[in-house]
Tab-separated table of C-alpha atoms in Angstrom:
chain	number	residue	atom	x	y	z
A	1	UNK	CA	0.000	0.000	0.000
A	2	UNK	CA	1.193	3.159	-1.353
A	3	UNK	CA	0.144	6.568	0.453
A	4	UNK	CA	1.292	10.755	-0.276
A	5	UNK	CA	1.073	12.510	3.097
A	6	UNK	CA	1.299	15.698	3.447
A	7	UNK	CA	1.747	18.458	6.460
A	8	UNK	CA	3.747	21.076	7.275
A	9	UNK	CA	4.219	19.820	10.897
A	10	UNK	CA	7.276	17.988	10.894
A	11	UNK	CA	7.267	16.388	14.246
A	12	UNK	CA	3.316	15.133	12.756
A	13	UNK	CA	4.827	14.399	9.227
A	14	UNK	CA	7.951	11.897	10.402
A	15	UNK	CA	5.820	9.962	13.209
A	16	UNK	CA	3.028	9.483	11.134
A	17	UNK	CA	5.518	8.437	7.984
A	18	UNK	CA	7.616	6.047	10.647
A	19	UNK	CA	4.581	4.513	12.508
A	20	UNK	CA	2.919	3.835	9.096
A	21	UNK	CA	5.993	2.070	7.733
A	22	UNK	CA	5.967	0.346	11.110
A	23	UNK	CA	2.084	-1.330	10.340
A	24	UNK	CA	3.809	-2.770	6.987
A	25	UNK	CA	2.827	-0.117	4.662
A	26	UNK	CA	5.025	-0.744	1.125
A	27	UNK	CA	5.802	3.238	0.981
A	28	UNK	CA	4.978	6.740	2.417
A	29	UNK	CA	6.223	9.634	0.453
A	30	UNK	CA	5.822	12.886	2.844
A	31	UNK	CA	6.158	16.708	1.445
A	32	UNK	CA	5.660	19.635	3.260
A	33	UNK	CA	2.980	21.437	1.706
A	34	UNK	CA	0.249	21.325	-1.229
A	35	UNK	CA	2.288	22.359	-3.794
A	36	UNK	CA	5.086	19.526	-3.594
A	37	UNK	CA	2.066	17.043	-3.288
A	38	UNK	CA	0.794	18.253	-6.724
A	39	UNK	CA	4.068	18.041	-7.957
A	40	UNK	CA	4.443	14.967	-6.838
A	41	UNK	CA	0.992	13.671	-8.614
A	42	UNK	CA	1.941	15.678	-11.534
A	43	UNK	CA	5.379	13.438	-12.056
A	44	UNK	CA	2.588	10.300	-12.097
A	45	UNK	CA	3.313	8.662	-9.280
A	46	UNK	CA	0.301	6.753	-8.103
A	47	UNK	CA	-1.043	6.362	-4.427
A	48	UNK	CA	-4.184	4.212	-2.141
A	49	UNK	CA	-4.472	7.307	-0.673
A	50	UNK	CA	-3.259	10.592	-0.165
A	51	UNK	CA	-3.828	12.330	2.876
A	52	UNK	CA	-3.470	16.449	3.221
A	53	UNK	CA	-3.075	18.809	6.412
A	54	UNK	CA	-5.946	21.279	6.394
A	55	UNK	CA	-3.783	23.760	8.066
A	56	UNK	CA	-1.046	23.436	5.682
A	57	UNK	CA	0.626	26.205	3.113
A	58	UNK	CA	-1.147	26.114	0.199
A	59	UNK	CA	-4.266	24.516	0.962
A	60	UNK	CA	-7.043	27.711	1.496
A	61	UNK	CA	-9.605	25.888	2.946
A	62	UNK	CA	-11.094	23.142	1.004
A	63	UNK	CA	-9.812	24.368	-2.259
A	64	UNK	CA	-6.551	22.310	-1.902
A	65	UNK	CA	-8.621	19.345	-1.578
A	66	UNK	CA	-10.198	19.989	-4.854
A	67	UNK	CA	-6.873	20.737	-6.534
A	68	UNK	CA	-5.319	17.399	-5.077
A	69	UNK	CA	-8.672	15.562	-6.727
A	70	UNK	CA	-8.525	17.025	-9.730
A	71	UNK	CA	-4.431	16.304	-9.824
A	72	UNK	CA	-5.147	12.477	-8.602
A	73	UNK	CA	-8.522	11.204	-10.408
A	74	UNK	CA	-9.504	8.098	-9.087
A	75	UNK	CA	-7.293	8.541	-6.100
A	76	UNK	CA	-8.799	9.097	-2.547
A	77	UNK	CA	-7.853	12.091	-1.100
A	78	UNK	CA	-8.726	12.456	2.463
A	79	UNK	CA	-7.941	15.284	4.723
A	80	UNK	CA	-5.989	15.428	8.184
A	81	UNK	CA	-6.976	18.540	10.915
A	82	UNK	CA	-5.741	19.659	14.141
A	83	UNK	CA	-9.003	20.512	15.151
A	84	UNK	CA	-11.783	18.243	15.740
A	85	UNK	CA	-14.542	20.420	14.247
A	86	UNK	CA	-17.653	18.856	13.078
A	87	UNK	CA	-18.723	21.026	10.650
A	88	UNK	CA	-15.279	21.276	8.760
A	89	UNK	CA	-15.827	17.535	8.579
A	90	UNK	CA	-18.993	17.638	7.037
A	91	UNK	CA	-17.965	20.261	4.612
A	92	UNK	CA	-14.863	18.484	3.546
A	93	UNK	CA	-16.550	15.162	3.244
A	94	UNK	CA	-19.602	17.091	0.778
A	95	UNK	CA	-16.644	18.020	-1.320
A	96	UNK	CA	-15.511	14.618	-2.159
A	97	UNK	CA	-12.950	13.683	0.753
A	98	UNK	CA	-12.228	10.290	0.974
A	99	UNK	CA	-12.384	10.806	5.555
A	100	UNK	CA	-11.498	13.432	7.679
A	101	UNK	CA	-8.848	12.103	10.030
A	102	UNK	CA	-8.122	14.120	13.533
A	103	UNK	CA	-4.899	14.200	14.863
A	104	UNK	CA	-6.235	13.377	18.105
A	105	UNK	CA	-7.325	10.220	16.659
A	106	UNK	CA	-5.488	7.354	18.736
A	107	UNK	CA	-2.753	6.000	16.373
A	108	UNK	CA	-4.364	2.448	16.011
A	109	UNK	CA	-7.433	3.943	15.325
A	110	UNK	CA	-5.776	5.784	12.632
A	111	UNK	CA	-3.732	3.266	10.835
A	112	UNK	CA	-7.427	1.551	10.796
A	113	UNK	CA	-9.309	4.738	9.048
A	114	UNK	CA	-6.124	4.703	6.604
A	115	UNK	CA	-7.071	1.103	5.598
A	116	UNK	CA	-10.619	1.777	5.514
A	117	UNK	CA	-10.143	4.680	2.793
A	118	UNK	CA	-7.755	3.077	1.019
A	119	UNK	CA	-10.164	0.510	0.553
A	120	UNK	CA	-12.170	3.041	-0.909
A	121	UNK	CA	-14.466	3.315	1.910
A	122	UNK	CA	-15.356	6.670	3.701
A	123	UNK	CA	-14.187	7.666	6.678
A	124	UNK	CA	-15.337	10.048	9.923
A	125	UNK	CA	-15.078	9.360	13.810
A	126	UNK	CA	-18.651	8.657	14.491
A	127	UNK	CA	-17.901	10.298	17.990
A	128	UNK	CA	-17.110	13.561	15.735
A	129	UNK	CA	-19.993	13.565	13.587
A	130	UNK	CA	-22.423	13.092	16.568
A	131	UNK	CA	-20.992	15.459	19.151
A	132	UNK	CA	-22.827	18.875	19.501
A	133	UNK	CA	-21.582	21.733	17.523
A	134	UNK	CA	-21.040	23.819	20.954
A	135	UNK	CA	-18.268	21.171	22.200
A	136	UNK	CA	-16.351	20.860	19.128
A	137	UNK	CA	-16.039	24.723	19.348
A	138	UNK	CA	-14.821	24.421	22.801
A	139	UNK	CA	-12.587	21.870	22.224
A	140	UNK	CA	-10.697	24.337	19.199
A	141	UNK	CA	-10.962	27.265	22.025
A	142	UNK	CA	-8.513	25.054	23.954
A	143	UNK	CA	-4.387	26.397	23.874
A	144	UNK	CA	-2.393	24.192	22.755
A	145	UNK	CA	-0.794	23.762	26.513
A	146	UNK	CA	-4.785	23.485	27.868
A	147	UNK	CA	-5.060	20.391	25.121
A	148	UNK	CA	-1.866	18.537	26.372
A	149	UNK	CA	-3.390	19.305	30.322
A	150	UNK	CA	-6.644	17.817	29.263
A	151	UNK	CA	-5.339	14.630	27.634
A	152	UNK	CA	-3.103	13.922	31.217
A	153	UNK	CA	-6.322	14.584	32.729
A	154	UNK	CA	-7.980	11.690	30.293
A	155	UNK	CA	-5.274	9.438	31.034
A	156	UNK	CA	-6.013	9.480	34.998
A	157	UNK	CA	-2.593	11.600	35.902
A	158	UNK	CA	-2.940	13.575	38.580
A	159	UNK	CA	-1.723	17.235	38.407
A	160	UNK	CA	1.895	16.941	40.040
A	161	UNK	CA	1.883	13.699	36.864
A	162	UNK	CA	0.912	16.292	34.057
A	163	UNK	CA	3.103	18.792	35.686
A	164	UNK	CA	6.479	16.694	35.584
A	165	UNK	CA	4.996	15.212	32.027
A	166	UNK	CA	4.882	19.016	30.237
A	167	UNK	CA	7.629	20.408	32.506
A	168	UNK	CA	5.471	22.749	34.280
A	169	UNK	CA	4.947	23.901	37.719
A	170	UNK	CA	1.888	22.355	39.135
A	171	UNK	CA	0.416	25.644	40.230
A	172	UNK	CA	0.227	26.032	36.467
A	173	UNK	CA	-1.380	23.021	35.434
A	174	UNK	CA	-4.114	24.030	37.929
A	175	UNK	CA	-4.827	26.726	36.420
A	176	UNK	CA	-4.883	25.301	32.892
A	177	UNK	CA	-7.259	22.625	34.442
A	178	UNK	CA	-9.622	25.867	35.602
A	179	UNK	CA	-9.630	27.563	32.533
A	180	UNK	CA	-10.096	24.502	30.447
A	181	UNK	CA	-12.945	23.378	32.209
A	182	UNK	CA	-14.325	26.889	32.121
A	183	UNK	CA	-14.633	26.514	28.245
A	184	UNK	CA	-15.434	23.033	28.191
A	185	UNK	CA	-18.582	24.067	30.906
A	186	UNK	CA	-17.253	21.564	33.176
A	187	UNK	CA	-17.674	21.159	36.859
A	188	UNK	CA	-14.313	20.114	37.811
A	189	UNK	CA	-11.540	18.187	35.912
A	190	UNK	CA	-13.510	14.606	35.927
A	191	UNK	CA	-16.616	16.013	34.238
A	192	UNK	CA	-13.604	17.969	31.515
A	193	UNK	CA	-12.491	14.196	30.966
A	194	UNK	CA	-16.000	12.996	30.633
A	195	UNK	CA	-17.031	15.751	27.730
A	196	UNK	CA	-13.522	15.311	25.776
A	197	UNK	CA	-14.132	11.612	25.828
A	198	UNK	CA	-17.313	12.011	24.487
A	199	UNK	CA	-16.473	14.399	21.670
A	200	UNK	CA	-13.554	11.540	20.367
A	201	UNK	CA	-10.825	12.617	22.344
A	202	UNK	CA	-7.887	10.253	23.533
């Protein structure tokens, strides 16, 4: 199984790439942006699926995913977002994505969806689809540091745990816990982990 992934992330871009390999896929040919994708596709080389960042230079929206369609025909092209929001899922699945893949996705759960498409099936975290439009805005509210306090919160640490885990002090995690749960409406830092589970977060 052949796949084109591209994101500008490179941390994202390399661990996806190695853990793909890893799962016994033949190749995974990574580029940085839009542009080197199409050039890619415009050399011929043929892929089971290409997968594009949303976020990435070059894309505008969902126009890159039309570009990338029209560059690959008969190719699915599915798109990968930092943000879990539902209705950028919808839209980008109306416009002919093969799935909509967030990077919170756990990674066995992802190396599944990239089968799935490549298949030529569809793909969209149910949990995504379903959650309520207010949440999924909540959830993108969230700082970058607030998402990384939240998923130690999901995974049962205790503060002083997060706090050694992101090299913070734990008077600050404590207050990332009160904001965060501010957003997310929650009473207290169980009821946070109860809402992102809900939405699809791991």
């Amino acid at each position: 199984m052949r796949l084109l992934l591209a994101d500008d992330h490179d941390l994202v871009r390399e661990t996806l790439a190695a853990y793909l390999l890893a799962e016994g896929f033949a190749e995974v040919r990574t580029v940085a942006t839009l542009p080197a994708a199409l050039e890619v596709l415009a050399q011929g080389a043929t892929f089971d699926l290409i997968l594009l960042d949303y976020n990435m230079p070059g894309m505008n929206g969902l126009e890159g995913l039309a570009q990338a369609r029209a560059a690959a025909p008969g190719m699915p092209v599915a798109i990968i977002s930092g943000t879990a929001q539902r209705d950028l899922a919808e839209a980008a699945l109306q416009a002919g994505a093969a799935g909509f893949i967030p990077k919170t996705l756990a990674s066995r759960a992802m190396v599944a969806a990239v089968h799935l498409m490549a298949a030529g099936d569809v793909f969209a975290p149910i949990s995504l689809l379903m959650q309520e439009p207010e949440i999924a805005e909540a959830l993108a509210s969230l700082t970058r540091r607030e998402m990384d306090v939240l998923k130690g919160i999901c995974a049962g640490k205790a503060n002083k745990e997060i706090a050694r885990d992101l090299d913070l002090q734990e008077v600050t995690v404590k207050l990332h816990v009160k904001t965060l749960s501010r957003k997310l409406g929650a009473k207290n830092r169980t009821h946070a982990a109860m809402i992102a589970r809900d939405a699809g977060l791991n």
